[in-house]
Coordinates of C-alpha atoms and ligand atoms in Angstrom, one line a residue:
Chain G
G1 CA 0.0 0.0 0.0
L2 CA 0.9 3.7 0.3
S3 CA 3.0 3.1 3.5
E4 CA 5.3 0.7 1.7
K5 CA 5.7 3.0 -1.3
L6 CA 6.6 5.9 0.9
Q7 CA 9.0 3.8 2.9
A8 CA 10.8 3.0 -0.3
T9 CA 10.7 6.7 -1.4
F10 CA 12.3 7.7 1.9
K11 CA 14.7 4.8 2.3
R12 CA 17.7 7.0 1.8
L13 CA 16.5 9.6 4.3
R14 CA 17.1 7.6 7.5
G15 CA 19.0 9.7 10.0
K16 CA 18.4 13.0 8.2
G17 CA 17.2 16.0 10.3
K18 CA 14.3 17.5 8.4
L19 CA 12.0 16.7 5.5
T20 CA 13.0 19.0 2.7
E21 CA 10.6 20.3 0.0
A22 CA 12.2 18.0 -2.6
D23 CA 11.7 15.0 -0.3
V24 CA 8.1 15.9 0.3
N25 CA 7.4 16.6 -3.4
E26 CA 8.4 13.1 -4.3
A27 CA 6.2 11.7 -1.5
M28 CA 3.3 13.8 -2.7
R29 CA 3.5 12.2 -6.1
E30 CA 2.9 8.8 -4.5
V31 CA 0.1 10.1 -2.3
R32 CA -1.6 11.8 -5.2
V33 CA -1.6 8.5 -7.3
A34 CA -2.8 6.5 -4.3
L35 CA -5.7 8.9 -3.7
L36 CA -6.7 9.1 -7.3
E37 CA -6.6 5.3 -7.7
A38 CA -8.9 5.2 -4.7
D39 CA -11.4 7.4 -6.5
V40 CA -10.9 10.6 -4.5
N41 CA -11.9 13.5 -6.7
F42 CA -9.1 15.2 -8.6
K43 CA -9.8 18.7 -7.1
V44 CA -10.2 17.3 -3.6
V45 CA -6.8 15.5 -4.0
K46 CA -5.2 18.8 -5.1
D47 CA -6.4 20.7 -2.0
L48 CA -5.5 17.8 0.3
I49 CA -2.0 17.5 -1.2
S50 CA -1.2 21.2 -0.7
R51 CA -2.3 21.0 2.9
I52 CA -0.3 17.9 3.6
K53 CA 2.7 19.5 1.9
E54 CA 2.5 22.6 4.1
R55 CA 2.5 20.4 7.2
A56 CA 5.2 18.0 6.0
V57 CA 7.9 20.3 4.7
G58 CA 10.4 21.3 7.4
Q59 CA 9.1 18.7 9.8
Q60 CA 11.6 17.3 12.2
V61 CA 11.9 13.6 11.5
L62 CA 10.7 12.1 14.7
E63 CA 12.9 9.6 16.6
S64 CA 10.2 7.0 16.7
L65 CA 9.1 7.1 13.0
T66 CA 10.8 6.8 9.7
P67 CA 10.3 9.8 7.3
G68 CA 7.9 7.6 5.3
Q69 CA 5.9 6.7 8.3
Q70 CA 5.9 10.4 9.3
V71 CA 4.4 11.5 6.0
V72 CA 1.8 8.7 6.2
K73 CA 0.9 9.9 9.6
I74 CA 0.3 13.4 8.4
V75 CA -1.7 12.2 5.4
H76 CA -3.8 10.1 7.7
E77 CA -4.5 12.9 10.1
E78 CA -5.4 15.4 7.3
M79 CA -7.8 12.8 5.8
I80 CA -9.5 12.3 9.2
N81 CA -9.7 16.0 9.7
L82 CA -11.3 16.3 6.4
M83 CA -13.7 13.4 7.0
G84 CA -14.9 14.7 10.4
G85 CA -15.5 12.9 13.6
L86 CA -17.8 10.0 14.5
E87 CA -21.2 11.4 13.9
S88 CA -24.0 9.0 13.4
K89 CA -26.8 10.7 15.3
I90 CA -30.1 11.1 13.6
Q91 CA -31.5 14.5 14.9
I92 CA -34.6 13.6 16.8
A93 CA -37.3 16.3 16.4
S94 CA -38.5 18.0 19.6
K95 CA -42.1 17.5 18.3
P96 CA -42.6 14.0 16.7
P97 CA -42.5 12.7 14.1
T98 CA -38.8 13.0 13.1
V99 CA -38.9 13.1 9.4
I100 CA -36.0 11.5 7.4
M101 CA -35.9 11.8 3.7
L102 CA -33.6 9.6 1.5
V103 CA -32.4 10.9 -1.8
G104 CA -29.8 10.0 -4.4
L105 CA -28.9 8.6 -7.8
Q106 CA -30.6 5.5 -9.3
G107 CA -29.6 2.2 -7.7
A108 CA -27.5 3.8 -4.8
G109 CA -29.4 1.8 -2.1
K110 CA -32.1 4.2 -0.9
T111 CA -35.0 1.8 -0.6
T112 CA -32.8 -0.8 1.2
H113 CA -31.4 1.8 3.6
G114 CA -34.8 3.2 4.4
A115 CA -35.7 -0.3 5.6
K116 CA -32.3 -0.7 7.4
L117 CA -32.9 2.6 9.3
A118 CA -36.4 1.8 10.1
N119 CA -35.2 -1.5 11.5
L120 CA -32.4 0.2 13.6
L121 CA -34.8 2.8 15.0
K122 CA -37.4 0.2 15.8
K123 CA -34.8 -1.8 17.8
Q124 CA -34.1 1.5 19.7
G125 CA -37.7 1.6 20.8
K126 CA -39.1 4.0 18.1
R127 CA -42.2 3.5 16.1
P128 CA -41.2 4.2 12.5
L129 CA -43.4 4.5 9.4
L130 CA -42.0 4.1 5.9
A131 CA -43.5 6.2 3.0
A132 CA -43.3 4.9 -0.6
C133 CA -42.7 8.0 -2.7
D134 CA -41.1 6.2 -5.7
I135 CA -43.9 6.0 -8.1
Y136 CA -41.8 5.5 -11.2
R137 CA -39.6 2.4 -10.9
P138 CA -41.4 -0.8 -11.6
A139 CA -42.4 -2.6 -8.4
A140 CA -40.7 0.0 -6.2
I141 CA -43.6 0.3 -3.9
K142 CA -43.9 -3.5 -3.7
Q143 CA -40.1 -3.6 -2.9
L144 CA -40.6 -1.3 0.1
E145 CA -43.7 -3.2 1.2
V146 CA -41.9 -6.5 1.1
L147 CA -39.1 -5.0 3.2
G148 CA -41.5 -3.4 5.6
E149 CA -43.2 -6.7 6.1
Q150 CA -39.9 -8.4 6.8
I151 CA -39.2 -6.0 9.7
K152 CA -42.8 -5.5 10.7
V153 CA -42.7 -1.8 10.0
P154 CA -45.8 -0.2 8.4
V155 CA -45.5 1.2 4.9
F156 CA -47.6 4.1 3.8
S157 CA -48.5 4.1 0.1
L158 CA -51.1 5.7 -2.1
G159 CA -50.0 4.0 -5.3
Q160 CA -48.7 5.9 -8.2
I161 CA -50.0 9.4 -7.5
S162 CA -48.1 12.6 -6.8
P163 CA -45.1 11.8 -4.6
V164 CA -45.5 15.2 -2.9
K165 CA -49.1 14.3 -1.9
I166 CA -47.9 10.8 -0.7
A167 CA -45.3 12.5 1.4
A168 CA -47.7 15.0 2.9
D169 CA -50.3 12.4 3.6
S170 CA -47.8 10.1 5.2
L171 CA -46.8 12.8 7.6
E172 CA -50.5 13.3 8.5
H173 CA -50.8 9.5 9.0
A174 CA -47.7 9.4 11.2
R175 CA -49.1 12.1 13.4
K176 CA -52.5 10.4 13.7
N177 CA -51.0 6.9 14.4
G178 CA -48.3 7.9 16.8
N179 CA -45.3 7.1 14.6
D180 CA -42.4 9.0 15.9
I181 CA -40.2 8.4 12.9
L182 CA -41.2 8.9 9.3
I183 CA -38.8 7.7 6.6
I184 CA -39.5 8.8 3.1
D185 CA -38.1 6.7 0.2
T186 CA -37.8 8.7 -3.0
A187 CA -37.2 7.6 -6.6
G188 CA -33.6 7.6 -7.8
R189 CA -32.9 10.5 -10.1
L190 CA -30.1 12.4 -11.9
H191 CA -29.0 15.6 -10.2
I192 CA -29.3 17.2 -13.6
N193 CA -32.9 16.4 -14.1
E194 CA -34.5 19.7 -13.2
E195 CA -38.1 18.4 -12.9
L196 CA -37.2 15.6 -10.6
M197 CA -34.9 17.8 -8.5
E198 CA -37.9 20.2 -8.2
E199 CA -40.0 17.3 -7.0
L200 CA -37.6 16.8 -4.1
V201 CA -37.7 20.5 -3.3
S202 CA -41.5 20.3 -3.2
I203 CA -41.5 17.3 -0.9
R204 CA -39.0 19.1 1.4
E205 CA -41.2 22.1 1.5
K206 CA -44.3 20.0 2.3
V207 CA -42.9 17.9 5.1
Q208 CA -39.9 19.9 6.4
P209 CA -37.6 16.9 7.0
N210 CA -35.3 16.9 10.1
E211 CA -32.8 14.9 8.1
I212 CA -32.2 14.8 4.4
L213 CA -29.8 12.0 3.7
L214 CA -28.0 11.4 0.4
V215 CA -27.3 7.8 -0.3
V216 CA -24.1 7.3 -2.2
D217 CA -22.7 4.1 -3.7
A218 CA -19.2 3.6 -2.2
M219 CA -17.8 2.6 -5.6
T220 CA -18.7 6.0 -7.2
G221 CA -15.8 7.6 -9.0
Q222 CA -15.0 11.2 -9.9
D223 CA -18.6 12.1 -10.4
A224 CA -19.3 11.9 -6.7
V225 CA -18.6 15.6 -6.2
N226 CA -21.0 16.6 -9.0
V227 CA -23.8 14.6 -7.5
A228 CA -23.2 15.6 -3.9
E229 CA -22.8 19.3 -4.7
A230 CA -26.0 19.4 -6.8
F231 CA -28.1 17.6 -4.2
H232 CA -26.6 19.8 -1.4
N233 CA -27.1 23.1 -3.3
Q234 CA -30.7 22.3 -4.2
L235 CA -31.9 20.6 -1.1
G236 CA -29.5 21.2 1.8
L237 CA -28.3 17.8 3.0
D238 CA -28.0 16.8 6.6
G239 CA -25.9 13.8 6.1
V240 CA -24.8 10.9 3.8
I241 CA -25.2 7.2 3.9
L242 CA -22.3 5.4 2.1
S243 CA -23.7 2.1 0.7
K244 CA -22.1 -1.2 -0.5
L245 CA -19.0 -0.8 1.7
D246 CA -19.0 -4.6 1.9
G247 CA -17.4 -4.5 -1.6
D248 CA -13.7 -4.0 -2.1
T249 CA -13.7 -0.5 -3.5
R250 CA -11.3 1.8 -1.7
G251 CA -14.2 4.3 -1.4
G252 CA -12.5 7.7 -2.1
A253 CA -16.0 9.0 -2.8
A254 CA -16.4 9.3 0.9
L255 CA -13.7 12.0 1.0
S256 CA -15.0 13.8 -2.1
V257 CA -18.6 13.9 -0.8
K258 CA -17.5 15.2 2.6
A259 CA -15.1 17.7 1.2
V260 CA -17.6 19.3 -1.2
T261 CA -20.7 19.3 1.1
G262 CA -19.2 19.5 4.6
C263 CA -22.0 17.0 5.5
P264 CA -21.1 14.1 7.9
I265 CA -21.3 10.6 6.6
K266 CA -23.6 9.1 9.2
F267 CA -23.9 5.4 8.2
S268 CA -22.1 2.7 6.3
G269 CA -24.2 0.1 4.3
V270 CA -22.3 -3.1 4.6
G271 CA -24.5 -5.7 3.0
E272 CA -27.9 -6.5 1.4
K273 CA -29.5 -7.8 4.7
I274 CA -31.6 -5.6 6.8
D275 CA -29.1 -5.5 9.7
A276 CA -26.2 -4.6 7.5
L277 CA -26.0 -1.0 8.8
E278 CA -23.1 0.4 10.8
V279 CA -22.1 3.7 12.2
F280 CA -19.6 5.4 9.8
H281 CA -16.0 5.3 11.1
P282 CA -13.9 8.1 9.6
D283 CA -10.6 6.7 10.8
R284 CA -11.3 3.3 9.3
M285 CA -12.4 4.9 6.1
A286 CA -9.2 6.9 5.9
S287 CA -7.1 3.8 6.2
R288 CA -9.2 2.0 3.6
I289 CA -8.8 4.8 1.1
L290 CA -5.0 5.0 1.6
G291 CA -4.8 1.3 0.9
Chain V
F1 CA -7.3 23.7 -24.6
T2 CA -9.9 25.7 -26.5
G3 CA -8.1 28.9 -25.6
A4 CA -4.5 27.7 -25.8
H5 CA -2.1 29.4 -28.1
R6 CA 0.7 26.9 -28.1
I7 CA 1.5 23.4 -27.0
D8 CA 3.1 23.5 -23.6
E9 CA 3.2 21.5 -20.3
D10 CA 0.1 23.3 -19.0
L11 CA -1.8 22.0 -22.0
Y12 CA -0.7 18.4 -21.5
E13 CA -1.6 18.7 -17.8
E14 CA -5.0 20.1 -18.6
L15 CA -5.7 17.2 -20.9
E16 CA -4.5 14.7 -18.4
E17 CA -6.9 16.3 -15.9
V18 CA -9.8 15.9 -18.2
L19 CA -9.0 12.2 -18.6
I20 CA -8.6 11.6 -14.8
Q21 CA -11.8 13.4 -14.1
S22 CA -13.6 11.1 -16.6
D23 CA -12.6 8.1 -14.4
I24 CA -10.0 6.9 -17.0
G25 CA -7.6 6.3 -14.1
V26 CA -4.3 7.8 -13.2
T27 CA -2.1 5.2 -15.0
T28 CA -4.1 5.0 -18.2
S29 CA -4.4 8.8 -18.4
F30 CA -0.7 9.1 -18.0
E31 CA -0.1 6.5 -20.7
L32 CA -2.5 8.2 -23.1
V33 CA -0.8 11.6 -22.7
T34 CA 2.6 9.9 -23.2
L35 CA 1.3 8.4 -26.5
L36 CA 0.0 11.9 -27.3
R37 CA 3.4 13.5 -26.7
K38 CA 5.0 10.9 -28.9
S39 CA 2.5 11.6 -31.8
V40 CA 3.0 15.4 -31.4
K41 CA 6.8 14.9 -31.8
E42 CA 6.6 12.3 -34.6
R43 CA 4.0 14.3 -36.6
K44 CA 5.6 17.7 -35.8
I45 CA 2.3 19.1 -34.6
S46 CA 2.2 22.7 -33.5
D47 CA -1.5 23.6 -33.4
P48 CA -2.9 23.1 -29.9
L49 CA -6.3 22.4 -31.3
M50 CA -4.9 19.2 -32.9
L51 CA -4.1 17.8 -29.5
Q52 CA -7.6 16.8 -28.5
E53 CA -8.1 15.2 -31.9
V54 CA -4.9 13.1 -31.7
L55 CA -5.8 12.1 -28.1
K56 CA -9.2 10.9 -29.4
E57 CA -7.4 8.9 -32.0
H58 CA -5.5 7.0 -29.3
I59 CA -8.6 6.5 -27.3
N60 CA -10.5 5.1 -30.3
A61 CA -7.5 2.8 -30.9
L62 CA -7.8 1.5 -27.4
L63 CA -11.5 1.0 -27.6
G64 CA -11.5 -1.0 -30.9
E65 CA -14.4 -1.5 -33.2
E66 CA -18.2 -1.5 -32.5
S67 CA -19.2 -5.0 -31.3
P68 CA -22.8 -6.1 -31.8
L69 CA -24.5 -8.8 -29.7
Y70 CA -24.2 -12.3 -31.0
I71 CA -27.5 -13.6 -32.4
S72 CA -27.5 -17.2 -33.8
P73 CA -29.1 -17.2 -37.2
D74 CA -31.0 -20.5 -36.8
S75 CA -31.1 -21.6 -33.2
L76 CA -31.6 -20.4 -29.6
S77 CA -29.3 -17.6 -28.3
V78 CA -28.9 -17.3 -24.6
Y79 CA -27.8 -14.1 -22.9
L80 CA -26.7 -14.2 -19.2
V81 CA -26.8 -10.7 -17.6
V82 CA -24.6 -10.2 -14.6
G83 CA -23.1 -7.4 -12.4
V84 CA -22.9 -5.8 -9.0
N85 CA -26.0 -4.4 -7.1
G86 CA -28.1 -1.6 -8.6
V87 CA -26.2 -1.1 -11.9
G88 CA -29.2 -1.5 -14.1
K89 CA -29.4 -5.2 -15.1
T90 CA -33.1 -5.7 -14.8
T91 CA -33.9 -2.4 -16.6
T92 CA -31.4 -3.1 -19.3
I93 CA -33.0 -6.6 -19.9
G94 CA -36.4 -4.9 -20.4
K95 CA -34.9 -2.5 -22.9
L96 CA -33.0 -5.2 -24.7
A97 CA -36.1 -7.4 -24.9
K98 CA -38.1 -4.6 -26.5
N99 CA -35.3 -3.9 -28.9
L100 CA -35.0 -7.5 -30.1
Q101 CA -38.8 -8.0 -30.2
L102 CA -38.9 -5.0 -32.5
Q103 CA -36.4 -6.7 -34.7
G104 CA -38.9 -9.6 -35.1
K105 CA -37.2 -11.9 -32.6
N106 CA -39.1 -14.2 -30.3
V107 CA -37.8 -13.3 -26.8
L108 CA -38.2 -15.0 -23.5
L109 CA -37.0 -13.7 -20.1
A110 CA -35.9 -15.7 -17.0
A111 CA -36.4 -14.1 -13.5
G112 CA -33.1 -15.4 -12.1
D113 CA -33.0 -12.9 -9.2
T114 CA -34.8 -15.0 -6.6
F115 CA -33.3 -13.1 -3.7
R116 CA -34.1 -9.4 -3.7
A117 CA -37.4 -8.0 -2.6
A118 CA -39.8 -7.6 -5.6
A119 CA -37.1 -8.5 -8.1
I120 CA -39.4 -10.9 -9.9
E121 CA -42.3 -8.4 -10.0
Q122 CA -39.9 -5.8 -11.4
L123 CA -38.8 -8.0 -14.3
E124 CA -42.4 -9.1 -14.9
I125 CA -43.5 -5.4 -15.4
W126 CA -40.6 -5.0 -17.9
G127 CA -41.6 -8.2 -19.7
D128 CA -45.1 -6.8 -19.9
R129 CA -43.9 -3.5 -21.3
A130 CA -41.7 -5.3 -23.9
G131 CA -44.5 -7.7 -24.8
V132 CA -42.4 -10.8 -23.8
E133 CA -43.0 -13.7 -21.4
V134 CA -41.1 -14.2 -18.2
I135 CA -40.2 -17.6 -16.7
K136 CA -40.1 -17.5 -12.9
Q137 CA -40.4 -19.5 -9.8
T138 CA -41.0 -18.4 -6.2
E139 CA -38.8 -16.0 -4.3
G140 CA -36.0 -18.0 -2.6
A141 CA -35.9 -20.6 -5.3
D142 CA -32.5 -21.8 -6.6
P143 CA -31.6 -19.4 -9.5
A144 CA -29.9 -22.3 -11.3
A145 CA -33.2 -24.1 -11.3
V146 CA -35.0 -21.1 -12.8
A147 CA -32.3 -20.9 -15.5
Y148 CA -32.8 -24.6 -16.2
D149 CA -36.6 -24.2 -16.4
A150 CA -36.2 -21.2 -18.7
L151 CA -33.9 -23.1 -21.0
R152 CA -36.4 -26.0 -21.3
A153 CA -39.2 -23.5 -22.0
A154 CA -37.1 -21.6 -24.5
K155 CA -36.2 -24.8 -26.4
S156 CA -39.7 -26.2 -26.4
R157 CA -41.2 -22.9 -27.5
K158 CA -38.5 -22.5 -30.2
V159 CA -37.7 -19.0 -28.8
D160 CA -35.0 -17.0 -30.6
I161 CA -33.5 -15.3 -27.6
L162 CA -33.5 -16.2 -23.9
I163 CA -32.3 -13.5 -21.5
V164 CA -31.5 -14.6 -18.0
D165 CA -31.6 -11.9 -15.2
T166 CA -29.4 -12.6 -12.1
A167 CA -29.3 -11.0 -8.7
G168 CA -26.9 -8.2 -8.1
R169 CA -23.7 -9.5 -6.4
L170 CA -20.5 -7.9 -5.2
H171 CA -17.6 -9.6 -7.0
N172 CA -15.7 -10.1 -3.7
K173 CA -18.4 -12.4 -2.3
V174 CA -16.9 -15.8 -3.1
N175 CA -20.1 -17.8 -2.4
L176 CA -22.2 -15.5 -4.7
M177 CA -19.6 -15.7 -7.5
K178 CA -19.6 -19.5 -7.1
E179 CA -23.4 -19.4 -7.4
L180 CA -23.0 -17.5 -10.7
S181 CA -20.5 -20.1 -12.0
K182 CA -23.1 -22.8 -11.2
I183 CA -25.8 -20.9 -13.1
K184 CA -23.6 -20.7 -16.1
K185 CA -22.7 -24.4 -15.9
V186 CA -26.4 -25.3 -15.8
I187 CA -27.0 -23.2 -18.9
Q188 CA -24.0 -24.8 -20.7
R189 CA -25.2 -28.3 -19.9
E190 CA -28.6 -27.7 -21.4
V191 CA -27.3 -25.9 -24.5
P192 CA -23.6 -26.5 -25.2
E193 CA -22.8 -23.2 -26.9
A194 CA -24.8 -21.3 -24.3
P195 CA -24.6 -18.7 -22.9
H196 CA -23.8 -17.1 -26.2
E197 CA -23.3 -13.8 -24.4
V198 CA -22.4 -13.1 -20.8
L199 CA -23.1 -9.4 -20.4
L200 CA -21.6 -7.6 -17.5
V201 CA -23.6 -4.5 -16.7
L202 CA -21.4 -1.6 -15.4
D203 CA -22.7 1.7 -14.0
A204 CA -21.0 4.7 -15.6
T205 CA -20.7 6.4 -12.2
T206 CA -18.4 3.6 -11.0
G207 CA -14.7 4.5 -10.4
Q208 CA -11.6 2.3 -10.6
N209 CA -13.4 -0.6 -8.8
A210 CA -15.0 -1.4 -12.2
I211 CA -11.7 -3.0 -13.2
Q212 CA -11.8 -5.4 -10.4
Q213 CA -15.5 -6.1 -11.2
V214 CA -14.6 -7.1 -14.8
K215 CA -11.7 -9.3 -13.6
L216 CA -13.7 -11.3 -11.1
F217 CA -16.9 -11.6 -13.2
Q218 CA -14.7 -12.8 -16.0
E219 CA -13.1 -15.5 -13.8
A220 CA -16.5 -16.7 -12.6
A221 CA -18.5 -16.5 -15.8
D222 CA -16.4 -15.6 -18.8
V223 CA -17.8 -12.2 -19.7
T224 CA -18.2 -11.6 -23.4
G225 CA -19.4 -8.0 -23.4
I226 CA -20.0 -5.0 -21.2
I227 CA -23.2 -2.9 -21.1
L228 CA -22.4 0.6 -19.7
T229 CA -25.4 2.2 -18.1
K230 CA -26.5 5.6 -16.8
L231 CA -24.5 7.5 -19.4
D232 CA -27.3 10.1 -19.4
G233 CA -25.8 11.4 -16.1
T234 CA -22.7 13.5 -15.8
A235 CA -20.3 10.5 -15.3
K236 CA -18.2 9.8 -18.4
G237 CA -17.6 6.0 -17.8
G238 CA -13.9 6.4 -18.6
V239 CA -13.1 3.2 -16.6
I240 CA -13.8 1.3 -19.8
L241 CA -10.5 2.5 -21.1
G242 CA -8.7 1.2 -18.0
I243 CA -10.5 -2.0 -18.4
Q244 CA -9.2 -2.5 -22.0
G245 CA -5.7 -2.4 -20.6
E246 CA -6.4 -5.3 -18.2
A247 CA -9.0 -7.4 -20.0
R248 CA -10.1 -7.0 -23.5
V249 CA -13.9 -7.1 -23.1
P250 CA -15.8 -5.1 -25.7
V251 CA -18.4 -2.6 -24.6
K252 CA -21.4 -3.6 -26.7
L253 CA -24.3 -1.4 -25.5
I254 CA -24.9 1.7 -23.5
G255 CA -27.9 2.7 -21.3
I256 CA -28.9 6.4 -21.6
G257 CA -32.0 6.6 -19.5
E258 CA -34.8 4.8 -17.6
G259 CA -37.2 4.4 -20.6
I260 CA -37.6 1.2 -22.6
N261 CA -36.0 2.8 -25.7
D262 CA -33.0 4.1 -23.8
L263 CA -30.5 1.5 -25.1
K264 CA -28.0 2.1 -27.9
P265 CA -25.1 0.3 -29.5
F266 CA -21.7 1.5 -28.1
N267 CA -20.0 3.7 -30.6
P268 CA -16.3 4.3 -29.7
A269 CA -16.0 7.6 -31.6
E270 CA -19.1 9.1 -29.9
F271 CA -17.8 8.0 -26.6
A272 CA -14.4 9.6 -27.2
N273 CA -16.1 12.8 -28.2
A274 CA -18.3 12.8 -25.2
L275 CA -15.2 12.7 -22.9
F276 CA -14.3 16.3 -24.1
A277 CA -17.9 17.6 -24.3
Ligands
LIG301 N1 -23.9 -5.6 -1.0 C1 -24.7 -4.5 -0.8 N2 -25.8 -4.3 -1.5 C2 -26.6 -3.3 -1.2 C3 -26.3 -2.4 -0.2 N3 -27.3 -1.4 -0.2 C4 -28.2 -1.7 -1.2 N4 -27.7 -2.8 -1.8 C5 -28.3 -3.5 -3.0 O1 -28.2 -2.6 -4.1 C6 -29.3 -2.7 -5.0 C7 -30.0 -1.4 -5.1 O2 -30.6 -1.1 -3.9 P1 -32.0 -0.3 -3.8 O3 -32.3 -0.1 -2.4 O4 -33.0 -0.8 -4.7 O5 -31.5 1.1 -4.5 P2 -32.3 2.4 -4.7 O6 -31.4 3.6 -4.5 O7 -33.6 2.4 -3.9 O8 -32.6 2.3 -6.3 P3 -33.6 3.2 -7.1 O9 -34.8 3.3 -6.3 O10 -33.8 2.5 -8.4 O11 -32.9 4.5 -7.3 C8 -30.1 -3.8 -4.4 O12 -29.7 -5.0 -5.0 C9 -29.7 -3.9 -2.9 O13 -29.9 -5.1 -2.3 C10 -25.2 -2.6 0.6 O14 -24.8 -1.9 1.6 N5 -24.4 -3.7 0.3
LIG302 N1 -30.6 7.3 -15.5 C1 -30.5 6.0 -15.8 N2 -31.0 5.1 -14.9 C2 -30.9 3.8 -15.1 C3 -30.3 3.3 -16.3 N3 -30.4 1.9 -16.3 C4 -31.0 1.6 -15.1 N4 -31.3 2.8 -14.4 C5 -32.0 2.9 -13.1 O1 -31.1 2.3 -12.1 C6 -31.9 1.7 -11.1 C7 -31.5 0.3 -10.8 O2 -31.9 -0.5 -12.0 P1 -32.1 -2.0 -11.9 O3 -32.5 -2.5 -13.2 O4 -33.0 -2.4 -10.7 O5 -30.6 -2.5 -11.5 P2 -30.2 -4.0 -11.2 O6 -28.8 -4.1 -11.6 O7 -31.1 -5.0 -11.8 O8 -30.3 -4.0 -9.6 P3 -30.2 -5.3 -8.6 O9 -31.0 -6.4 -9.2 O10 -30.8 -4.8 -7.4 O11 -28.8 -5.6 -8.5 C8 -33.4 1.9 -11.5 O12 -33.9 3.1 -10.9 C9 -33.3 2.1 -13.0 O13 -34.4 2.8 -13.5 C10 -29.8 4.3 -17.3 O14 -29.2 3.9 -18.3 N5 -29.9 5.6 -16.9
LIG303 MG1 -35.5 2.6 -4.6
LIG304 MG1 -32.2 -6.5 -10.9

């Protein structure tokens, strides 16, 4: 991985006093390649590299570490800084229900994670309600209903009518039925589809979500910034769920999404089963991205 | 590069940036720019506007020719559709079925995803839209058994093309990849030349992990072609260039939307142009 590459780069530096700019430049080339190969966005890599460089040049080579280890340590720290701390809390509303809205590109894992969240919150003693607002994808409503049945969580659906109306009515239903959590599943959409992005804005205005969570596929490449930025600019995101982390992708999209939106990644999707949901660990993600 | 006045390091860097941001990958982007520099020297190019064109030449060379789906002229053709979760397999099968049906082919679908919630219902709706039948069993059934059933039905009904849908699976899940190999074996036993196409569906938003996907799906099921979906988004799908470096699998079709007609043959020149659009 990167550690070994940097050890090799710095082999001849053992016993030297300080890391010079030339030494660091060489190391930065390795770091840049590692991050790009891990799918971190090009511009995010550029900013990160300049910050790492600033910290690394002129650093006293510590007794306990080799120069290579020292640079890796700085890279690691800067990545964790960028990714933020452990933050998996769902903001519970002062007046129920807490409304959670899941958004994102086609196939990211929204419907599955709506069910996973409902399952998690139910285990925590809450009474969640799922709302089926994807009226476009064939059998999308059925999919949510099947999942709801598996975890014994009710699914509110009005068939294929206006998603905004379904969302509004589901909120009404949650209040009447004492559901303290409402999770709204929306159809996958492109961030460049104006009409569908407008639909999300309308849903948001109608139900005033406490949490709007963007579901992002962990294997997303450079495009992650475009998607995250657009959804954040148009909706205002409260957090991100990174799905399919049970794959072997390095997951650089995590860094890109956090860098461009500032939103915390709250959960990791680690499988297809309902219980495959974990709190997102920024430090573990940093190690995974570095490879 | 549109405003550049001469060919310099900045221009090469700019072009390399475009490639990397298209998910072409750091190594492949570097190799392409190296080839570009060589061409510029050999052909004594001085006009900066030529750089993009020469780069496209190299990209086209890497992508090869258009590669159509194999259709047997006088017997059953079987297509096995595979890929990781959520990339667009089921939707693509719906589009492909319609497309082939419009060409006068008699098409049959097999609901080979017996695992995911409402997967069978989803394919049935697509079958309905395309005007083709779907062979299915109950949720939880053995997908190899569904494939077997579908093959028997396809043969007895003298169908032209059978398309088998499979559950999404991550390539690093050994047991799921074993299951896929088993499905392929069952198909082969029933019809020796089948599957005639093993189509790996790749999502254009996927980064470098796509290379690993191709490798492992190839190992498990001998992929014969790639279908690149969601090119109607802002992702460029540049990973297919990196893939050509590792495993020569032709991209045969592209998905450009969620409608039944949103499937086109893959055209290398169009793809190369789109990288710089
Ligand atoms: N391995 C794995 N698969 C996942 C994970 N999350 C979702 N999936 C799978 O990914 C596929 C897509 O999930 P969906 O929940 O249908 O995605 P979606 O965002 O609702 O899709 P659209 O509604 O079409 O936009 C399904 O096969 C899921 O089982 C995960 O964390 N790990
Ligand atoms: N914009 C766009 N969306 C697409 C395209 N192809 C598929 N989709 C969407 O992607 C989502 C997932 O499609 P599916 O066909 O369910 O994908 P899959 O690979 O069968 O998913 P699993 O069976 O769960 O692994 C759906 O919302 C589709 O409408 C495409 O070319 N463009
Ligand atoms: Mg969904
Ligand atoms: Mg499917």
